[in-house]
Amino acid sequence: MSKRKIWQRRHLASKMTITHQQPWPMKLAMSLLLIALIGAVAWWTYDLGRNFAFGPQFNQDQVQSLRQKLELLTAERDQLRLEANTIDSKINIDRSMQKELTEQVKTLTAENQKLKDDLAFFEGLMPSATGTDGVALQNLKVEVVSSTQIRYRALVMQGVKNGKDFSGELQFSLGLVQAGKPVTMLFPDPKTGDAGKLKLSFRHYQRVEGLITLPDGTAVKSVLAKVLDKGQIRAQQTVNL
């Protein structure tokens, strides 16, 4: 054998690797075992995660019981909400009624005071009015409302034996001070004519009240009220302020 052939055999022998091949049933068994192990680990991981995320599991009866409790609490909540709305409505109605009653009380109090004044007038005039047919001006009251206005109130009466209606007018003479000087002012102003007069027309009595506007820069010191009948004074009364 030549040297070249001997070298080729040695070179081929150095490249060869000896392997041991396993039978295919054993490979299949190993694969199935690995798949089962992976599946078991996956299922255990899923169950652990589900328990961690959702807590313990409930059976059907427990779920039904919880659903019934939820429905009951929802019904109670709706009932309480309805009752609360009803209470709010009653409170609003009560407040409205209270406000209305307060206004009525104020009105009745004012009317009651007027009736008391009328009664006082009648009681004071009855002795002198009995058997006469004269006209009387009673209880003249004057109060300062502002620097330019005063309010007056009085009662004009006629004797009880006089069965005729009285027709006349009411006139005021105001004593004012303007720029340190006394000034007299008539109200209503005679220049306004009949349309501006404070007319009186009654059989037994008539209440009169109103506002008088004063000139700027004046101060009222006295008020003289006169009952006139065709220009003649039938009754009068003075109030000093």
Short mmCIF file of C-alpha atoms in Angstrom, two decimals:
data_model
loop_
_atom_site.label_atom_id
_atom_site.label_comp_id
_atom_site.label_asym_id
_atom_site.label_seq_id
_atom_site.Cartn_x
_atom_site.Cartn_y
_atom_site.Cartn_z
CA MET A 1 0.00 0.00 0.00
CA SER A 2 1.30 3.35 -0.94
CA LYS A 3 1.91 6.13 1.50
CA ARG A 4 -0.85 8.29 -0.07
CA LYS A 5 -3.61 5.72 0.61
CA ILE A 6 -2.46 5.21 4.17
CA TRP A 7 -2.67 9.00 4.80
CA GLN A 8 -6.22 9.22 3.31
CA ARG A 9 -7.52 6.41 5.58
CA ARG A 10 -6.11 8.03 8.67
CA HIS A 11 -7.62 11.42 7.68
CA LEU A 12 -11.10 9.92 7.21
CA ALA A 13 -10.95 8.04 10.49
CA SER A 14 -10.16 11.24 12.39
CA LYS A 15 -13.40 12.92 11.09
CA MET A 16 -15.80 10.11 12.01
CA THR A 17 -18.00 10.47 15.24
CA ILE A 18 -19.62 7.56 17.00
CA THR A 19 -23.34 8.22 18.04
CA HIS A 20 -25.78 6.06 19.98
CA GLN A 21 -29.37 6.32 18.51
CA GLN A 22 -32.32 5.85 20.99
CA PRO A 23 -35.42 3.85 19.91
CA TRP A 24 -38.54 5.92 18.90
CA PRO A 25 -40.94 4.49 21.58
CA MET A 26 -38.72 5.85 24.27
CA LYS A 27 -38.62 9.26 22.54
CA LEU A 28 -42.44 9.32 22.35
CA ALA A 29 -42.76 8.43 26.04
CA MET A 30 -40.33 11.13 27.01
CA SER A 31 -42.24 13.69 24.88
CA LEU A 32 -45.61 12.75 26.41
CA LEU A 33 -44.18 12.97 29.91
CA LEU A 34 -42.78 16.42 29.16
CA ILE A 35 -46.11 17.61 27.71
CA ALA A 36 -48.03 16.32 30.76
CA LEU A 37 -45.61 18.05 33.09
CA ILE A 38 -45.94 21.33 31.21
CA GLY A 39 -49.76 21.02 31.25
CA ALA A 40 -49.85 20.36 34.99
CA VAL A 41 -47.65 23.38 35.67
CA ALA A 42 -49.81 25.55 33.40
CA TRP A 43 -53.07 24.44 35.08
CA TRP A 44 -51.63 24.98 38.55
CA THR A 45 -50.47 28.48 37.54
CA TYR A 46 -53.91 29.34 36.07
CA ASP A 47 -55.83 28.12 39.15
CA LEU A 48 -53.45 29.94 41.48
CA GLY A 49 -53.85 33.16 39.50
CA ARG A 50 -57.65 32.83 39.40
CA ASN A 51 -57.86 32.34 43.15
CA PHE A 52 -55.53 35.26 43.69
CA ALA A 53 -57.48 37.59 41.40
CA PHE A 54 -61.09 36.63 42.17
CA GLY A 55 -60.84 35.17 45.64
CA PRO A 56 -62.61 31.99 46.71
CA GLN A 57 -65.24 30.61 44.40
CA PHE A 58 -68.97 30.53 45.28
CA ASN A 59 -71.48 27.91 44.43
CA GLN A 60 -74.84 28.63 42.74
CA ASP A 61 -76.82 28.88 45.98
CA GLN A 62 -74.45 31.46 47.38
CA VAL A 63 -74.64 33.51 44.19
CA GLN A 64 -78.45 33.38 44.26
CA SER A 65 -78.49 34.45 47.92
CA LEU A 66 -76.22 37.39 47.18
CA ARG A 67 -78.42 38.40 44.23
CA GLN A 68 -81.53 38.38 46.44
CA LYS A 69 -79.79 40.50 49.09
CA LEU A 70 -78.74 42.96 46.41
CA GLU A 71 -82.31 43.24 45.13
CA LEU A 72 -83.60 43.77 48.68
CA LEU A 73 -81.04 46.51 49.41
CA THR A 74 -81.83 48.18 46.09
CA ALA A 75 -85.55 48.23 46.91
CA GLU A 76 -84.85 49.67 50.37
CA ARG A 77 -82.62 52.33 48.84
CA ASP A 78 -85.32 53.33 46.34
CA GLN A 79 -87.92 53.49 49.13
CA LEU A 80 -85.68 55.68 51.28
CA ARG A 81 -84.98 57.95 48.34
CA LEU A 82 -88.72 58.33 47.70
CA GLU A 83 -89.36 59.12 51.36
CA ALA A 84 -86.54 61.70 51.33
CA ASN A 85 -88.02 63.40 48.27
CA THR A 86 -91.45 63.43 49.94
CA ILE A 87 -89.98 64.99 53.08
CA ASP A 88 -88.21 67.65 51.00
CA SER A 89 -91.48 68.48 49.24
CA LYS A 90 -93.31 68.76 52.58
CA ILE A 91 -90.57 71.00 53.95
CA ASN A 92 -90.83 73.31 50.93
CA ILE A 93 -94.62 73.41 51.26
CA ASP A 94 -94.34 74.10 54.99
CA ARG A 95 -91.91 76.94 54.34
CA SER A 96 -94.22 78.43 51.71
CA MET A 97 -97.22 78.12 54.03
CA GLN A 98 -95.25 79.61 56.91
CA LYS A 99 -94.26 82.60 54.78
CA GLU A 100 -97.84 83.07 53.62
CA LEU A 101 -99.15 82.81 57.18
CA THR A 102 -96.55 85.32 58.35
CA GLU A 103 -97.73 87.79 55.73
CA GLN A 104 -101.34 87.18 56.73
CA VAL A 105 -100.46 87.74 60.38
CA LYS A 106 -98.81 91.06 59.49
CA THR A 107 -101.87 92.14 57.48
CA LEU A 108 -104.28 91.09 60.23
CA THR A 109 -102.15 92.84 62.84
CA ALA A 110 -102.28 96.08 60.85
CA GLU A 111 -106.03 95.75 60.33
CA ASN A 112 -106.50 94.96 64.01
CA GLN A 113 -104.58 98.09 64.94
CA LYS A 114 -106.81 100.17 62.69
CA LEU A 115 -109.90 98.69 64.29
CA LYS A 116 -108.50 99.48 67.73
CA ASP A 117 -107.93 103.06 66.62
CA ASP A 118 -111.48 103.26 65.30
CA LEU A 119 -112.84 101.86 68.55
CA ALA A 120 -110.83 104.39 70.53
CA PHE A 121 -112.15 107.17 68.34
CA PHE A 122 -115.74 106.03 68.78
CA GLU A 123 -115.37 105.62 72.53
CA GLY A 124 -113.90 109.11 72.81
CA LEU A 125 -116.55 110.72 70.65
CA MET A 126 -119.71 108.93 71.71
CA PRO A 127 -120.58 111.23 74.65
CA SER A 128 -120.10 114.42 72.68
CA ALA A 129 -121.52 113.07 69.43
CA THR A 130 -124.77 111.83 70.91
CA GLY A 131 -127.56 114.21 70.08
CA THR A 132 -125.45 116.33 67.70
CA ASP A 133 -124.98 116.45 63.98
CA GLY A 134 -121.52 118.04 63.96
CA VAL A 135 -118.40 116.88 62.08
CA ALA A 136 -115.28 116.01 64.06
CA LEU A 137 -111.65 115.43 63.04
CA GLN A 138 -110.04 113.00 65.45
CA ASN A 139 -106.67 111.42 66.18
CA LEU A 140 -104.58 113.23 63.59
CA LYS A 141 -101.17 111.52 63.38
CA VAL A 142 -98.19 112.81 61.40
CA GLU A 143 -94.81 111.06 61.04
CA VAL A 144 -91.71 111.99 59.09
CA VAL A 145 -90.95 109.36 56.43
CA SER A 146 -87.91 111.06 54.89
CA SER A 147 -86.37 114.50 54.50
CA THR A 148 -88.91 115.29 51.78
CA GLN A 149 -92.02 113.30 52.84
CA ILE A 150 -94.42 113.03 55.78
CA ARG A 151 -97.26 110.59 56.34
CA TYR A 152 -100.63 111.62 57.80
CA ARG A 153 -103.57 109.65 59.17
CA ALA A 154 -106.85 110.78 60.73
CA LEU A 155 -110.51 109.92 61.17
CA VAL A 156 -113.35 112.24 60.17
CA MET A 157 -116.69 111.54 61.91
CA GLN A 158 -120.25 112.84 61.90
CA GLY A 159 -122.81 112.89 64.72
CA VAL A 160 -124.96 109.76 65.03
CA LYS A 161 -128.27 111.63 64.70
CA ASN A 162 -127.40 113.10 61.35
CA GLY A 163 -128.70 110.70 58.73
CA LYS A 164 -127.36 112.68 55.76
CA ASP A 165 -124.14 111.98 53.90
CA PHE A 166 -121.37 114.52 54.37
CA SER A 167 -119.50 115.79 51.32
CA GLY A 168 -116.51 118.03 51.68
CA GLU A 169 -112.72 118.07 51.45
CA LEU A 170 -109.64 117.80 53.59
CA GLN A 171 -106.89 120.41 53.45
CA PHE A 172 -103.53 120.73 55.21
CA SER A 173 -101.62 123.85 56.15
CA LEU A 174 -97.97 123.05 56.88
CA GLY A 175 -95.64 125.30 58.85
CA LEU A 176 -92.18 124.91 57.32
CA VAL A 177 -88.76 126.39 57.85
CA GLN A 178 -86.75 127.10 54.70
CA ALA A 179 -83.34 128.80 54.72
CA GLY A 180 -84.02 129.80 58.33
CA LYS A 181 -87.31 131.50 57.51
CA PRO A 182 -90.89 130.32 58.28
CA VAL A 183 -92.91 129.28 55.24
CA THR A 184 -96.53 128.16 54.93
CA MET A 185 -97.47 125.44 52.46
CA LEU A 186 -100.98 124.33 51.54
CA PHE A 187 -101.71 120.73 50.58
CA PRO A 188 -103.27 120.02 48.18
CA ASP A 189 -102.15 123.10 46.27
CA PRO A 190 -105.26 125.24 45.48
CA LYS A 191 -103.87 125.70 41.96
CA THR A 192 -104.55 122.03 41.16
CA GLY A 193 -108.32 122.68 41.13
CA ASP A 194 -111.03 120.19 42.06
CA ALA A 195 -109.15 117.23 40.57
CA GLY A 196 -106.41 117.57 43.16
CA LYS A 197 -108.62 117.95 46.24
CA LEU A 198 -108.78 115.38 49.03
CA LYS A 199 -112.50 114.77 48.82
CA LEU A 200 -114.58 113.46 51.73
CA SER A 201 -117.85 111.59 51.35
CA PHE A 202 -119.32 109.56 54.23
CA ARG A 203 -122.33 109.19 56.52
CA HIS A 204 -120.76 108.10 59.80
CA TYR A 205 -116.99 108.20 59.45
CA GLN A 206 -114.13 108.08 56.95
CA ARG A 207 -110.49 107.23 57.46
CA VAL A 208 -107.98 109.39 55.62
CA GLU A 209 -104.28 108.72 55.16
CA GLY A 210 -101.55 109.51 52.66
CA LEU A 211 -98.18 111.12 51.93
CA ILE A 212 -97.24 114.77 51.54
CA THR A 213 -94.11 115.70 49.58
CA LEU A 214 -92.15 118.67 50.92
CA PRO A 215 -89.98 121.10 48.97
CA ASP A 216 -86.25 120.43 49.07
CA GLY A 217 -84.36 122.07 51.89
CA THR A 218 -87.38 122.48 54.17
CA ALA A 219 -88.20 121.19 57.65
CA VAL A 220 -91.79 120.74 58.84
CA LYS A 221 -92.66 122.18 62.26
CA SER A 222 -96.46 121.89 62.42
CA VAL A 223 -99.37 120.41 60.48
CA LEU A 224 -102.90 121.84 60.59
CA ALA A 225 -105.63 119.63 59.09
CA LYS A 226 -109.00 121.20 58.21
CA VAL A 227 -112.31 119.69 57.14
CA LEU A 228 -113.98 122.07 54.66
CA ASP A 229 -117.60 122.13 53.55
CA LYS A 230 -118.13 124.49 50.61
CA GLY A 231 -115.09 126.48 51.73
CA GLN A 232 -116.24 126.64 55.37
CA ILE A 233 -114.18 125.00 58.13
CA ARG A 234 -116.25 122.32 59.88
CA ALA A 235 -113.46 120.77 61.97
CA GLN A 236 -109.69 121.09 62.43
CA GLN A 237 -106.79 119.70 64.41
CA THR A 238 -103.09 120.66 64.73
CA VAL A 239 -100.00 118.50 65.31
CA ASN A 240 -96.62 120.03 66.24
CA LEU A 241 -93.45 118.20 65.24
#
